[in-house]
Amino acid sequence: LGFRFDLGLGFRLCLGLGLGFGFDLLFGLLGLLLGYDPLGGGEQLALLAGDAPGLGPSGGLLLGVFCLDPLAQQDLGDGIGGRGALAELPEALARLGVRRVLIVTDEGLVRAGLCDQVVAVLDQAGVDHETFDGVEPDPRMAIVERCLAAARDSACGALIGLGGGSAMDIAKITSALLTNPGDLAQYIGVDRIPNPTLPKILIPTTSGTGSEVSPIAILSDEDAHLKKGVVSHRLYADVAIVDPDLTLSLPSHITAYTGIDALTHHIEAY
């Protein structure tokens, strides 16, 4: 038997009760799993096991306390996927009420012509745009400041993060700094962004990072020699456009690296 009780404040109590012959705790575990909703988004904090009172030596009792992940309960925005999905970009911007954007990307994607594909779609739809191509791998905090200055100068109504995890992370945190007071340092950590961000559309060109559907931005702190993260439901994309055609022009070694990255994420999750 499995029972689940939502206690509020982000906690859930799960009770598993099993009766068996020498397999009491195993049956209790099955009951616990019946009581735990894995799709609810949670992390098990404690698991207690023992004989169930009054049930004799074959009675098993498992008690689990789970902490629900508040980020898992948030609206993840819109997702557009499939070959040719990039063509849906103007419609996504229209839904957001945006007519001017800043494309956040890197020089490599500009040279590869991927940025030109996005620009062509925007030009055809009559959407004004500028490009910040100063993103670097494992971006330093200084890159955020440069992108923030470019966004303010452009008077854009939305950011388009085009590239791998670095470009999308820079777009995400820049969108937050445009609408929240103070500097970047005060938002390092979990759930420290109070206000909604400027709209952001994330368009991955690799298969590995998953930044287009995550609430996290990772930056390199050169002074501390550390990577630091900003984690907030505010960083979820308003729209994620996943077009596999954009990965076709990647160099073969980048395709291999990001493919292994995606495989590793799946292995870790399993």
PDB file of N, CA and C in Angstrom, residues 98-157:
ATOM      1  N   VAL A  98       6.741  41.986 -29.534  1.00  0.00           N
ATOM      2  CA  VAL A  98       8.103  42.506 -29.698  1.00  0.00           C
ATOM      3  C   VAL A  98       8.383  42.804 -31.162  1.00  0.00           C
ATOM      4  N   ARG A  99       8.955  43.990 -31.429  1.00  0.00           N
ATOM      5  CA  ARG A  99       9.320  44.372 -32.801  1.00  0.00           C
ATOM      6  C   ARG A  99      10.794  44.694 -32.948  1.00  0.00           C
ATOM      7  N   ARG A 100      11.556  44.593 -31.863  1.00  0.00           N
ATOM      8  CA  ARG A 100      12.988  44.878 -31.929  1.00  0.00           C
ATOM      9  C   ARG A 100      13.722  43.931 -30.983  1.00  0.00           C
ATOM     10  N   VAL A 101      14.776  43.258 -31.494  1.00  0.00           N
ATOM     11  CA  VAL A 101      15.446  42.235 -30.692  1.00  0.00           C
ATOM     12  C   VAL A 101      16.962  42.408 -30.745  1.00  0.00           C
ATOM     13  N   LEU A 102      17.605  41.841 -29.750  1.00  0.00           N
ATOM     14  CA  LEU A 102      19.059  41.712 -29.749  1.00  0.00           C
ATOM     15  C   LEU A 102      19.390  40.230 -29.824  1.00  0.00           C
ATOM     16  N   ILE A 103      20.154  39.850 -30.844  1.00  0.00           N
ATOM     17  CA  ILE A 103      20.619  38.470 -30.984  1.00  0.00           C
ATOM     18  C   ILE A 103      21.905  38.321 -30.184  1.00  0.00           C
ATOM     19  N   VAL A 104      21.938  37.367 -29.266  1.00  0.00           N
ATOM     20  CA  VAL A 104      23.112  37.110 -28.435  1.00  0.00           C
ATOM     21  C   VAL A 104      23.751  35.815 -28.922  1.00  0.00           C
ATOM     22  N   THR A 105      24.972  35.916 -29.425  1.00  0.00           N
ATOM     23  CA  THR A 105      25.610  34.756 -30.035  1.00  0.00           C
ATOM     24  C   THR A 105      27.128  34.896 -29.941  1.00  0.00           C
ATOM     25  N   ASP A 106      27.863  34.106 -30.708  1.00  0.00           N
ATOM     26  CA  ASP A 106      29.329  34.201 -30.695  1.00  0.00           C
ATOM     27  C   ASP A 106      29.854  34.343 -32.126  1.00  0.00           C
ATOM     28  N   GLU A 107      31.117  34.710 -32.231  1.00  0.00           N
ATOM     29  CA  GLU A 107      31.707  34.975 -33.542  1.00  0.00           C
ATOM     30  C   GLU A 107      31.730  33.731 -34.421  1.00  0.00           C
ATOM     31  N   GLY A 108      31.893  32.563 -33.807  1.00  0.00           N
ATOM     32  CA  GLY A 108      31.933  31.334 -34.585  1.00  0.00           C
ATOM     33  C   GLY A 108      30.632  31.076 -35.328  1.00  0.00           C
ATOM     34  N   LEU A 109      29.507  31.341 -34.686  1.00  0.00           N
ATOM     35  CA  LEU A 109      28.219  31.131 -35.339  1.00  0.00           C
ATOM     36  C   LEU A 109      27.968  32.179 -36.417  1.00  0.00           C
ATOM     37  N   VAL A 110      28.512  33.377 -36.195  1.00  0.00           N
ATOM     38  CA  VAL A 110      28.400  34.406 -37.240  1.00  0.00           C
ATOM     39  C   VAL A 110      29.175  33.960 -38.477  1.00  0.00           C
ATOM     40  N   ARG A 111      30.413  33.474 -38.266  1.00  0.00           N
ATOM     41  CA  ARG A 111      31.234  33.009 -39.396  1.00  0.00           C
ATOM     42  C   ARG A 111      30.598  31.799 -40.084  1.00  0.00           C
ATOM     43  N   ALA A 112      29.944  30.940 -39.303  1.00  0.00           N
ATOM     44  CA  ALA A 112      29.342  29.727 -39.873  1.00  0.00           C
ATOM     45  C   ALA A 112      28.054  30.008 -40.639  1.00  0.00           C
ATOM     46  N   GLY A 113      27.542  31.229 -40.532  1.00  0.00           N
ATOM     47  CA  GLY A 113      26.336  31.597 -41.262  1.00  0.00           C
ATOM     48  C   GLY A 113      25.041  31.288 -40.538  1.00  0.00           C
ATOM     49  N   LEU A 114      25.123  30.753 -39.330  1.00  0.00           N
ATOM     50  CA  LEU A 114      23.897  30.441 -38.594  1.00  0.00           C
ATOM     51  C   LEU A 114      23.165  31.710 -38.159  1.00  0.00           C
ATOM     52  N   CYS A 115      23.927  32.719 -37.780  1.00  0.00           N
ATOM     53  CA  CYS A 115      23.303  33.979 -37.404  1.00  0.00           C
ATOM     54  C   CYS A 115      22.584  34.597 -38.602  1.00  0.00           C
ATOM     55  N   ASP A 116      23.162  34.429 -39.790  1.00  0.00           N
ATOM     56  CA  ASP A 116      22.531  34.966 -41.000  1.00  0.00           C
ATOM     57  C   ASP A 116      21.159  34.337 -41.240  1.00  0.00           C
ATOM     58  N   GLN A 117      21.005  33.057 -40.884  1.00  0.00           N
ATOM     59  CA  GLN A 117      19.715  32.400 -41.062  1.00  0.00           C
ATOM     60  C   GLN A 117      18.641  33.058 -40.187  1.00  0.00           C
ATOM     61  N   VAL A 118      19.016  33.392 -38.954  1.00  0.00           N
ATOM     62  CA  VAL A 118      18.076  34.055 -38.055  1.00  0.00           C
ATOM     63  C   VAL A 118      17.780  35.464 -38.562  1.00  0.00           C
ATOM     64  N   VAL A 119      18.822  36.163 -38.986  1.00  0.00           N
ATOM     65  CA  VAL A 119      18.644  37.527 -39.497  1.00  0.00           C
ATOM     66  C   VAL A 119      17.713  37.536 -40.713  1.00  0.00           C
ATOM     67  N   ALA A 120      17.875  36.547 -41.592  1.00  0.00           N
ATOM     68  CA  ALA A 120      17.028  36.489 -42.786  1.00  0.00           C
ATOM     69  C   ALA A 120      15.552  36.333 -42.414  1.00  0.00           C
ATOM     70  N   VAL A 121      15.267  35.498 -41.418  1.00  0.00           N
ATOM     71  CA  VAL A 121      13.884  35.306 -40.966  1.00  0.00           C
ATOM     72  C   VAL A 121      13.335  36.603 -40.372  1.00  0.00           C
ATOM     73  N   LEU A 122      14.169  37.298 -39.598  1.00  0.00           N
ATOM     74  CA  LEU A 122      13.735  38.551 -38.980  1.00  0.00           C
ATOM     75  C   LEU A 122      13.516  39.637 -40.030  1.00  0.00           C
ATOM     76  N   ASP A 123      14.419  39.723 -40.998  1.00  0.00           N
ATOM     77  CA  ASP A 123      14.293  40.735 -42.051  1.00  0.00           C
ATOM     78  C   ASP A 123      13.017  40.524 -42.867  1.00  0.00           C
ATOM     79  N   GLN A 124      12.740  39.271 -43.170  1.00  0.00           N
ATOM     80  CA  GLN A 124      11.556  38.975 -43.965  1.00  0.00           C
ATOM     81  C   GLN A 124      10.276  39.380 -43.237  1.00  0.00           C
ATOM     82  N   ALA A 125      10.327  39.294 -41.899  1.00  0.00           N
ATOM     83  CA  ALA A 125       9.147  39.647 -41.098  1.00  0.00           C
ATOM     84  C   ALA A 125       9.135  41.118 -40.693  1.00  0.00           C
ATOM     85  N   GLY A 126      10.187  41.857 -41.068  1.00  0.00           N
ATOM     86  CA  GLY A 126      10.238  43.273 -40.731  1.00  0.00           C
ATOM     87  C   GLY A 126      10.539  43.547 -39.273  1.00  0.00           C
ATOM     88  N   VAL A 127      11.252  42.648 -38.622  1.00  0.00           N
ATOM     89  CA  VAL A 127      11.620  42.826 -37.213  1.00  0.00           C
ATOM     90  C   VAL A 127      12.999  43.472 -37.129  1.00  0.00           C
ATOM     91  N   ASP A 128      13.097  44.594 -36.441  1.00  0.00           N
ATOM     92  CA  ASP A 128      14.380  45.263 -36.263  1.00  0.00           C
ATOM     93  C   ASP A 128      15.280  44.417 -35.351  1.00  0.00           C
ATOM     94  N   HIS A 129      16.580  44.454 -35.615  1.00  0.00           N
ATOM     95  CA  HIS A 129      17.486  43.605 -34.835  1.00  0.00           C
ATOM     96  C   HIS A 129      18.894  44.172 -34.808  1.00  0.00           C
ATOM     97  N   GLU A 130      19.599  43.844 -33.750  1.00  0.00           N
ATOM     98  CA  GLU A 130      21.035  44.068 -33.644  1.00  0.00           C
ATOM     99  C   GLU A 130      21.651  42.786 -33.097  1.00  0.00           C
ATOM    100  N   THR A 131      22.974  42.669 -33.210  1.00  0.00           N
ATOM    101  CA  THR A 131      23.651  41.438 -32.801  1.00  0.00           C
ATOM    102  C   THR A 131      24.780  41.734 -31.843  1.00  0.00           C
ATOM    103  N   PHE A 132      24.826  40.993 -30.747  1.00  0.00           N
ATOM    104  CA  PHE A 132      25.973  40.969 -29.843  1.00  0.00           C
ATOM    105  C   PHE A 132      26.647  39.615 -30.021  1.00  0.00           C
ATOM    106  N   ASP A 133      27.868  39.614 -30.579  1.00  0.00           N
ATOM    107  CA  ASP A 133      28.558  38.355 -30.868  1.00  0.00           C
ATOM    108  C   ASP A 133      29.791  38.161 -29.991  1.00  0.00           C
ATOM    109  N   GLY A 134      29.759  38.739 -28.794  1.00  0.00           N
ATOM    110  CA  GLY A 134      30.921  38.675 -27.915  1.00  0.00           C
ATOM    111  C   GLY A 134      30.914  37.528 -26.920  1.00  0.00           C
ATOM    112  N   VAL A 135      30.020  36.553 -27.088  1.00  0.00           N
ATOM    113  CA  VAL A 135      29.970  35.424 -26.155  1.00  0.00           C
ATOM    114  C   VAL A 135      31.186  34.536 -26.362  1.00  0.00           C
ATOM    115  N   GLU A 136      31.721  34.012 -25.278  1.00  0.00           N
ATOM    116  CA  GLU A 136      32.870  33.115 -25.312  1.00  0.00           C
ATOM    117  C   GLU A 136      32.527  31.837 -24.552  1.00  0.00           C
ATOM    118  N   PRO A 137      33.272  30.749 -24.792  1.00  0.00           N
ATOM    119  CA  PRO A 137      33.020  29.519 -24.020  1.00  0.00           C
ATOM    120  C   PRO A 137      33.257  29.756 -22.528  1.00  0.00           C
ATOM    121  N   ASP A 138      32.466  29.115 -21.682  1.00  0.00           N
ATOM    122  CA  ASP A 138      32.564  29.311 -20.234  1.00  0.00           C
ATOM    123  C   ASP A 138      32.650  30.808 -19.918  1.00  0.00           C
ATOM    124  N   PRO A 139      31.638  31.568 -20.284  1.00  0.00           N
ATOM    125  CA  PRO A 139      31.739  33.035 -20.281  1.00  0.00           C
ATOM    126  C   PRO A 139      32.028  33.623 -18.905  1.00  0.00           C
ATOM    127  N   ARG A 140      32.892  34.636 -18.934  1.00  0.00           N
ATOM    128  CA  ARG A 140      33.209  35.383 -17.721  1.00  0.00           C
ATOM    129  C   ARG A 140      32.067  36.340 -17.389  1.00  0.00           C
ATOM    130  N   MET A 141      32.044  36.771 -16.143  1.00  0.00           N
ATOM    131  CA  MET A 141      31.012  37.719 -15.723  1.00  0.00           C
ATOM    132  C   MET A 141      31.096  39.023 -16.511  1.00  0.00           C
ATOM    133  N   ALA A 142      32.303  39.371 -16.955  1.00  0.00           N
ATOM    134  CA  ALA A 142      32.470  40.598 -17.735  1.00  0.00           C
ATOM    135  C   ALA A 142      31.689  40.544 -19.040  1.00  0.00           C
ATOM    136  N   ILE A 143      31.485  39.349 -19.597  1.00  0.00           N
ATOM    137  CA  ILE A 143      30.728  39.223 -20.838  1.00  0.00           C
ATOM    138  C   ILE A 143      29.275  39.635 -20.618  1.00  0.00           C
ATOM    139  N   VAL A 144      28.745  39.329 -19.446  1.00  0.00           N
ATOM    140  CA  VAL A 144      27.377  39.741 -19.124  1.00  0.00           C
ATOM    141  C   VAL A 144      27.279  41.264 -19.146  1.00  0.00           C
ATOM    142  N   GLU A 145      28.255  41.938 -18.559  1.00  0.00           N
ATOM    143  CA  GLU A 145      28.229  43.401 -18.520  1.00  0.00           C
ATOM    144  C   GLU A 145      28.267  43.985 -19.925  1.00  0.00           C
ATOM    145  N   ARG A 146      29.065  43.390 -20.811  1.00  0.00           N
ATOM    146  CA  ARG A 146      29.147  43.881 -22.185  1.00  0.00           C
ATOM    147  C   ARG A 146      27.834  43.650 -22.928  1.00  0.00           C
ATOM    148  N   CYS A 147      27.255  42.494 -22.733  1.00  0.00           N
ATOM    149  CA  CYS A 147      25.976  42.196 -23.380  1.00  0.00           C
ATOM    150  C   CYS A 147      24.882  43.105 -22.835  1.00  0.00           C
ATOM    151  N   LEU A 148      24.922  43.370 -21.531  1.00  0.00           N
ATOM    152  CA  LEU A 148      23.937  44.252 -20.908  1.00  0.00           C
ATOM    153  C   LEU A 148      24.021  45.652 -21.512  1.00  0.00           C
ATOM    154  N   ALA A 149      25.236  46.151 -21.718  1.00  0.00           N
ATOM    155  CA  ALA A 149      25.413  47.473 -22.326  1.00  0.00           C
ATOM    156  C   ALA A 149      24.874  47.486 -23.751  1.00  0.00           C
ATOM    157  N   ALA A 150      25.140  46.409 -24.504  1.00  0.00           N
ATOM    158  CA  ALA A 150      24.651  46.330 -25.880  1.00  0.00           C
ATOM    159  C   ALA A 150      23.127  46.284 -25.917  1.00  0.00           C
ATOM    160  N   ALA A 151      22.528  45.571 -24.973  1.00  0.00           N
ATOM    161  CA  ALA A 151      21.065  45.469 -24.932  1.00  0.00           C
ATOM    162  C   ALA A 151      20.435  46.819 -24.617  1.00  0.00           C
ATOM    163  N   ARG A 152      21.023  47.549 -23.685  1.00  0.00           N
ATOM    164  CA  ARG A 152      20.489  48.866 -23.340  1.00  0.00           C
ATOM    165  C   ARG A 152      20.621  49.832 -24.498  1.00  0.00           C
ATOM    166  N   ASP A 153      21.763  49.781 -25.198  1.00  0.00           N
ATOM    167  CA  ASP A 153      21.972  50.666 -26.338  1.00  0.00           C
ATOM    168  C   ASP A 153      20.993  50.368 -27.476  1.00  0.00           C
ATOM    169  N   SER A 154      20.639  49.087 -27.624  1.00  0.00           N
ATOM    170  CA  SER A 154      19.768  48.696 -28.732  1.00  0.00           C
ATOM    171  C   SER A 154      18.299  48.990 -28.470  1.00  0.00           C
ATOM    172  N   ALA A 155      17.944  49.231 -27.202  1.00  0.00           N
ATOM    173  CA  ALA A 155      16.540  49.448 -26.814  1.00  0.00           C
ATOM    174  C   ALA A 155      15.658  48.300 -27.289  1.00  0.00           C
ATOM    175  N   CYS A 156      16.174  47.085 -27.155  1.00  0.00           N
ATOM    176  CA  CYS A 156      15.447  45.912 -27.648  1.00  0.00           C
ATOM    177  C   CYS A 156      14.284  45.565 -26.717  1.00  0.00           C
ATOM    178  N   GLY A 157      13.292  44.890 -27.298  1.00  0.00           N
ATOM    179  CA  GLY A 157      12.155  44.433 -26.510  1.00  0.00           C
ATOM    180  C   GLY A 157      12.267  42.987 -26.100  1.00  0.00           C
TER     181      GLY A 157
END
